């Protein structure tokens, strides 16, 4: 158990809908990262937050957004869903942003868009 | 952007064999991490490397951070059936604008029939 908690574990929704994925980082970790894993693209970085502020953006679509709340949990919002958005979405957390920092992953949220 | 080439893409192992996989990058990293992912699970951290040239072991696993900071390898000695899974290398570069991980494409380890 990495200590990173993600909900829901599985989600099936229709095209055009909107979903929210939730992540609780490890206790004390200030940084949260979101990754998307699909069969053809591998593990792709989406976005990073550090202590409530956006720190880095990767290949995140404009239809997707995220935020980190004062209690450090994070949500990833996916809207106007398309079939191609079906993937495993991972949240990860780390304690700080310096060398020696280690990133731990949650078990992921399986999203199926039908 | 940075890209990681991980090889081999897949390999078959027989119990007791040693296996090796590696990653190369087009640019340098500050940290190299190796993860293992089982089906339906999140990546689990195996080994973290923080200095160029560092050689680190975790049980039957040994990994090294290349001197050039552009490569890393992972060795598994005396493999056992539970070593089956997908292994990912990941590089991390610390910048003011974040310190995301960049992942290799993975090495799928399978058992020889």
Tab-separated table of C-alpha atoms in Angstrom:
chain	number	residue	atom	x	y	z
A	1	UNK	CA	0.000	0.000	0.000
A	2	UNK	CA	1.604	3.213	-1.226
A	3	UNK	CA	-0.559	5.437	0.967
A	4	UNK	CA	-2.017	7.230	-2.060
A	5	UNK	CA	-5.777	6.722	-2.269
A	6	UNK	CA	-7.814	7.106	-5.428
A	7	UNK	CA	-11.553	6.939	-5.961
A	8	UNK	CA	-13.461	5.587	-7.736
A	9	UNK	CA	-11.546	2.464	-8.722
A	10	UNK	CA	-13.759	1.832	-11.735
A	11	UNK	CA	-16.066	4.109	-13.653
A	12	UNK	CA	-18.154	3.567	-16.762
A	13	UNK	CA	-19.756	6.562	-18.392
A	14	UNK	CA	-21.139	7.692	-21.719
A	15	UNK	CA	-19.568	9.957	-24.304
A	16	UNK	CA	-20.174	13.623	-23.671
A	17	UNK	CA	-20.408	13.185	-19.918
A	18	UNK	CA	-18.228	14.630	-17.184
A	19	UNK	CA	-16.512	12.757	-14.366
A	20	UNK	CA	-14.392	13.672	-11.378
A	21	UNK	CA	-11.562	11.508	-10.091
A	22	UNK	CA	-10.363	12.026	-6.567
A	23	UNK	CA	-6.962	11.546	-4.973
A	24	UNK	CA	-5.719	11.687	-1.412
A	25	UNK	CA	-1.940	11.905	-1.274
A	26	UNK	CA	0.259	10.196	1.284
A	27	UNK	CA	0.169	11.853	4.658
A	28	UNK	CA	2.465	14.855	4.614
A	29	UNK	CA	3.024	14.889	0.845
A	30	UNK	CA	2.567	18.302	-0.716
A	31	UNK	CA	2.919	17.395	-4.380
A	32	UNK	CA	0.277	15.600	-6.407
A	33	UNK	CA	0.736	14.351	-9.963
A	34	UNK	CA	-1.823	12.984	-12.403
A	35	UNK	CA	-0.905	10.471	-15.098
A	36	UNK	CA	-2.904	8.778	-17.821
A	37	UNK	CA	-2.088	5.263	-18.939
A	38	UNK	CA	-3.508	3.862	-22.144
A	39	UNK	CA	-2.424	0.874	-24.205
A	40	UNK	CA	-1.028	2.903	-27.058
A	41	UNK	CA	0.430	5.869	-25.173
A	42	UNK	CA	1.931	4.349	-22.050
A	43	UNK	CA	2.195	6.470	-18.921
A	44	UNK	CA	1.672	10.109	-19.827
A	45	UNK	CA	2.097	12.989	-17.408
A	46	UNK	CA	-0.926	15.250	-17.211
A	47	UNK	CA	-0.395	17.815	-14.459
A	48	UNK	CA	1.339	18.478	-11.152
A	49	UNK	CA	0.232	20.512	-8.138
A	50	UNK	CA	2.375	21.543	-5.220
A	51	UNK	CA	0.751	22.810	-2.044
A	52	UNK	CA	-2.333	23.948	-3.885
A	53	UNK	CA	-0.685	25.568	-6.865
A	54	UNK	CA	-0.263	24.234	-10.360
A	55	UNK	CA	3.407	23.468	-10.920
A	56	UNK	CA	3.715	21.722	-14.253
A	57	UNK	CA	1.525	20.765	-17.157
A	58	UNK	CA	2.008	17.907	-19.529
A	59	UNK	CA	-0.174	16.448	-22.235
A	60	UNK	CA	-3.431	17.462	-20.606
A	61	UNK	CA	-6.365	18.212	-22.870
A	62	UNK	CA	-8.312	21.441	-22.519
A	63	UNK	CA	-11.373	19.333	-21.647
A	64	UNK	CA	-9.523	18.147	-18.547
A	65	UNK	CA	-8.784	20.207	-15.471
A	66	UNK	CA	-7.477	19.575	-11.997
A	67	UNK	CA	-7.111	21.287	-8.668
A	68	UNK	CA	-5.530	20.685	-5.292
A	69	UNK	CA	-7.456	21.739	-2.216
A	70	UNK	CA	-6.191	23.190	1.068
A	71	UNK	CA	-6.293	19.743	2.663
A	72	UNK	CA	-3.981	18.657	-0.200
A	73	UNK	CA	-6.373	16.216	-1.818
A	74	UNK	CA	-6.748	16.640	-5.552
A	75	UNK	CA	-9.438	16.165	-8.160
A	76	UNK	CA	-9.113	15.565	-11.872
A	77	UNK	CA	-12.148	16.661	-13.870
A	78	UNK	CA	-12.715	15.135	-17.287
A	79	UNK	CA	-15.470	16.660	-19.412
A	80	UNK	CA	-17.054	16.129	-22.829
A	81	UNK	CA	-15.721	12.614	-22.634
A	82	UNK	CA	-14.753	10.761	-25.786
A	83	UNK	CA	-14.167	7.068	-26.389
A	84	UNK	CA	-10.435	7.729	-26.548
A	85	UNK	CA	-10.420	9.017	-22.987
A	86	UNK	CA	-10.878	5.466	-21.743
A	87	UNK	CA	-7.747	4.764	-19.745
A	88	UNK	CA	-6.299	4.164	-16.337
A	89	UNK	CA	-5.748	7.448	-14.481
A	90	UNK	CA	-3.128	7.485	-11.775
A	91	UNK	CA	-2.496	9.916	-9.027
A	92	UNK	CA	0.919	10.058	-7.398
A	93	UNK	CA	2.352	12.094	-4.571
A	94	UNK	CA	5.684	13.183	-3.171
A	95	UNK	CA	6.800	15.188	-0.206
A	96	UNK	CA	8.842	17.934	-1.789
A	97	UNK	CA	10.431	19.154	-4.969
A	98	UNK	CA	14.112	18.592	-4.431
A	99	UNK	CA	16.592	15.875	-5.186
A	100	UNK	CA	15.979	12.783	-3.137
A	101	UNK	CA	12.283	13.156	-3.625
A	102	UNK	CA	10.386	9.928	-4.350
A	103	UNK	CA	7.045	9.633	-6.090
A	104	UNK	CA	4.493	7.026	-5.016
A	105	UNK	CA	1.507	5.983	-7.082
A	106	UNK	CA	-2.054	5.113	-6.184
A	107	UNK	CA	-3.824	2.085	-7.611
A	108	UNK	CA	-5.533	4.089	-10.309
A	109	UNK	CA	-9.035	4.812	-11.516
A	110	UNK	CA	-10.221	2.809	-14.490
A	111	UNK	CA	-12.347	4.973	-16.754
A	112	UNK	CA	-14.350	3.369	-19.527
A	113	UNK	CA	-16.229	5.659	-21.891
A	114	UNK	CA	-18.936	3.936	-23.906
B	1	UNK	CA	10.748	16.950	-25.109
B	2	UNK	CA	12.616	14.275	-23.237
B	3	UNK	CA	12.134	10.707	-24.377
B	4	UNK	CA	13.089	7.470	-22.709
B	5	UNK	CA	13.883	4.380	-24.722
B	6	UNK	CA	13.429	1.244	-22.681
B	7	UNK	CA	14.589	-2.156	-23.871
B	8	UNK	CA	13.785	-4.871	-24.352
B	9	UNK	CA	10.058	-4.313	-24.840
B	10	UNK	CA	9.398	-7.830	-23.600
B	11	UNK	CA	11.307	-10.842	-22.422
B	12	UNK	CA	10.677	-14.394	-21.324
B	13	UNK	CA	12.272	-15.650	-18.177
B	14	UNK	CA	12.860	-19.051	-16.740
B	15	UNK	CA	12.960	-19.456	-13.001
B	16	UNK	CA	16.465	-18.952	-11.718
B	17	UNK	CA	17.673	-16.859	-14.625
B	18	UNK	CA	19.115	-13.378	-14.321
B	19	UNK	CA	17.409	-10.678	-16.389
B	20	UNK	CA	18.460	-7.234	-17.394
B	21	UNK	CA	16.738	-4.211	-18.881
B	22	UNK	CA	17.839	-0.670	-19.542
B	23	UNK	CA	16.726	2.815	-20.374
B	24	UNK	CA	18.425	5.544	-22.334
B	25	UNK	CA	17.455	9.168	-22.588
B	26	UNK	CA	18.049	11.935	-25.054
B	27	UNK	CA	18.875	14.269	-22.175
B	28	UNK	CA	19.976	14.137	-18.563
B	29	UNK	CA	17.991	13.420	-15.431
B	30	UNK	CA	18.616	14.148	-11.761
B	31	UNK	CA	16.904	10.993	-10.587
B	32	UNK	CA	16.168	7.584	-12.061
B	33	UNK	CA	13.393	5.424	-10.664
B	34	UNK	CA	12.372	1.867	-11.464
B	35	UNK	CA	8.776	0.734	-10.993
B	36	UNK	CA	6.949	-2.554	-11.405
B	37	UNK	CA	3.309	-2.669	-12.411
B	38	UNK	CA	1.044	-5.684	-12.065
B	39	UNK	CA	-2.198	-5.898	-14.074
B	40	UNK	CA	-4.844	-3.499	-12.794
B	41	UNK	CA	-2.497	-2.008	-10.218
B	42	UNK	CA	-0.506	1.161	-9.920
B	43	UNK	CA	3.269	1.282	-10.453
B	44	UNK	CA	5.141	0.228	-7.341
B	45	UNK	CA	8.513	1.790	-6.669
B	46	UNK	CA	11.365	-0.729	-6.694
B	47	UNK	CA	14.534	1.337	-6.624
B	48	UNK	CA	15.389	5.043	-6.630
B	49	UNK	CA	18.741	6.398	-7.827
B	50	UNK	CA	19.839	9.924	-6.998
B	51	UNK	CA	23.478	10.258	-8.068
B	52	UNK	CA	25.320	9.600	-11.295
B	53	UNK	CA	27.235	6.342	-11.009
B	54	UNK	CA	25.162	5.156	-8.053
B	55	UNK	CA	24.622	1.403	-7.817
B	56	UNK	CA	21.764	0.369	-5.546
B	57	UNK	CA	20.344	-2.999	-4.583
B	58	UNK	CA	16.982	-4.017	-3.206
B	59	UNK	CA	16.979	-7.748	-2.560
B	60	UNK	CA	17.461	-9.500	-5.887
B	61	UNK	CA	17.197	-6.202	-7.755
B	62	UNK	CA	20.160	-4.054	-8.672
B	63	UNK	CA	20.017	-0.779	-10.565
B	64	UNK	CA	22.564	1.756	-11.658
B	65	UNK	CA	22.406	5.438	-12.519
B	66	UNK	CA	24.618	5.938	-15.563
B	67	UNK	CA	27.642	8.230	-15.363
B	68	UNK	CA	26.329	10.388	-18.197
B	69	UNK	CA	22.979	10.763	-16.337
B	70	UNK	CA	21.275	9.667	-19.542
B	71	UNK	CA	20.854	5.983	-18.820
B	72	UNK	CA	20.053	3.387	-16.203
B	73	UNK	CA	19.784	-0.374	-16.005
B	74	UNK	CA	17.919	-2.803	-13.802
B	75	UNK	CA	19.026	-6.367	-13.119
B	76	UNK	CA	16.939	-9.076	-11.509
B	77	UNK	CA	18.908	-12.033	-10.255
B	78	UNK	CA	17.622	-15.575	-9.822
B	79	UNK	CA	14.173	-14.713	-11.178
B	80	UNK	CA	11.064	-16.244	-9.643
B	81	UNK	CA	7.522	-16.506	-11.039
B	82	UNK	CA	6.304	-13.426	-9.157
B	83	UNK	CA	8.822	-11.291	-11.063
B	84	UNK	CA	6.379	-11.405	-13.972
B	85	UNK	CA	4.934	-7.985	-14.715
B	86	UNK	CA	5.762	-4.761	-16.478
B	87	UNK	CA	8.830	-2.837	-15.395
B	88	UNK	CA	9.086	0.880	-16.061
B	89	UNK	CA	12.039	3.174	-15.817
B	90	UNK	CA	11.338	6.816	-15.074
B	91	UNK	CA	13.550	9.859	-15.137
B	92	UNK	CA	13.041	13.003	-13.148
B	93	UNK	CA	14.523	16.434	-13.707
B	94	UNK	CA	14.109	19.052	-11.004
B	95	UNK	CA	13.175	22.458	-12.307
B	96	UNK	CA	11.445	25.474	-10.888
B	97	UNK	CA	8.553	24.578	-13.147
B	98	UNK	CA	7.956	21.182	-11.615
B	99	UNK	CA	9.618	17.779	-11.383
B	100	UNK	CA	7.447	15.362	-13.300
B	101	UNK	CA	8.492	11.827	-14.118
B	102	UNK	CA	9.055	10.805	-17.706
B	103	UNK	CA	8.432	7.107	-18.230
B	104	UNK	CA	9.950	4.572	-20.561
B	105	UNK	CA	7.673	2.356	-22.589
B	106	UNK	CA	8.032	-0.567	-20.207
B	107	UNK	CA	9.552	-4.034	-20.310
B	108	UNK	CA	7.022	-6.834	-20.110
B	109	UNK	CA	8.497	-9.818	-18.278
B	110	UNK	CA	6.798	-13.118	-19.029
B	111	UNK	CA	7.423	-16.689	-18.002
B	112	UNK	CA	8.747	-19.133	-20.563
B	113	UNK	CA	6.108	-21.714	-21.384
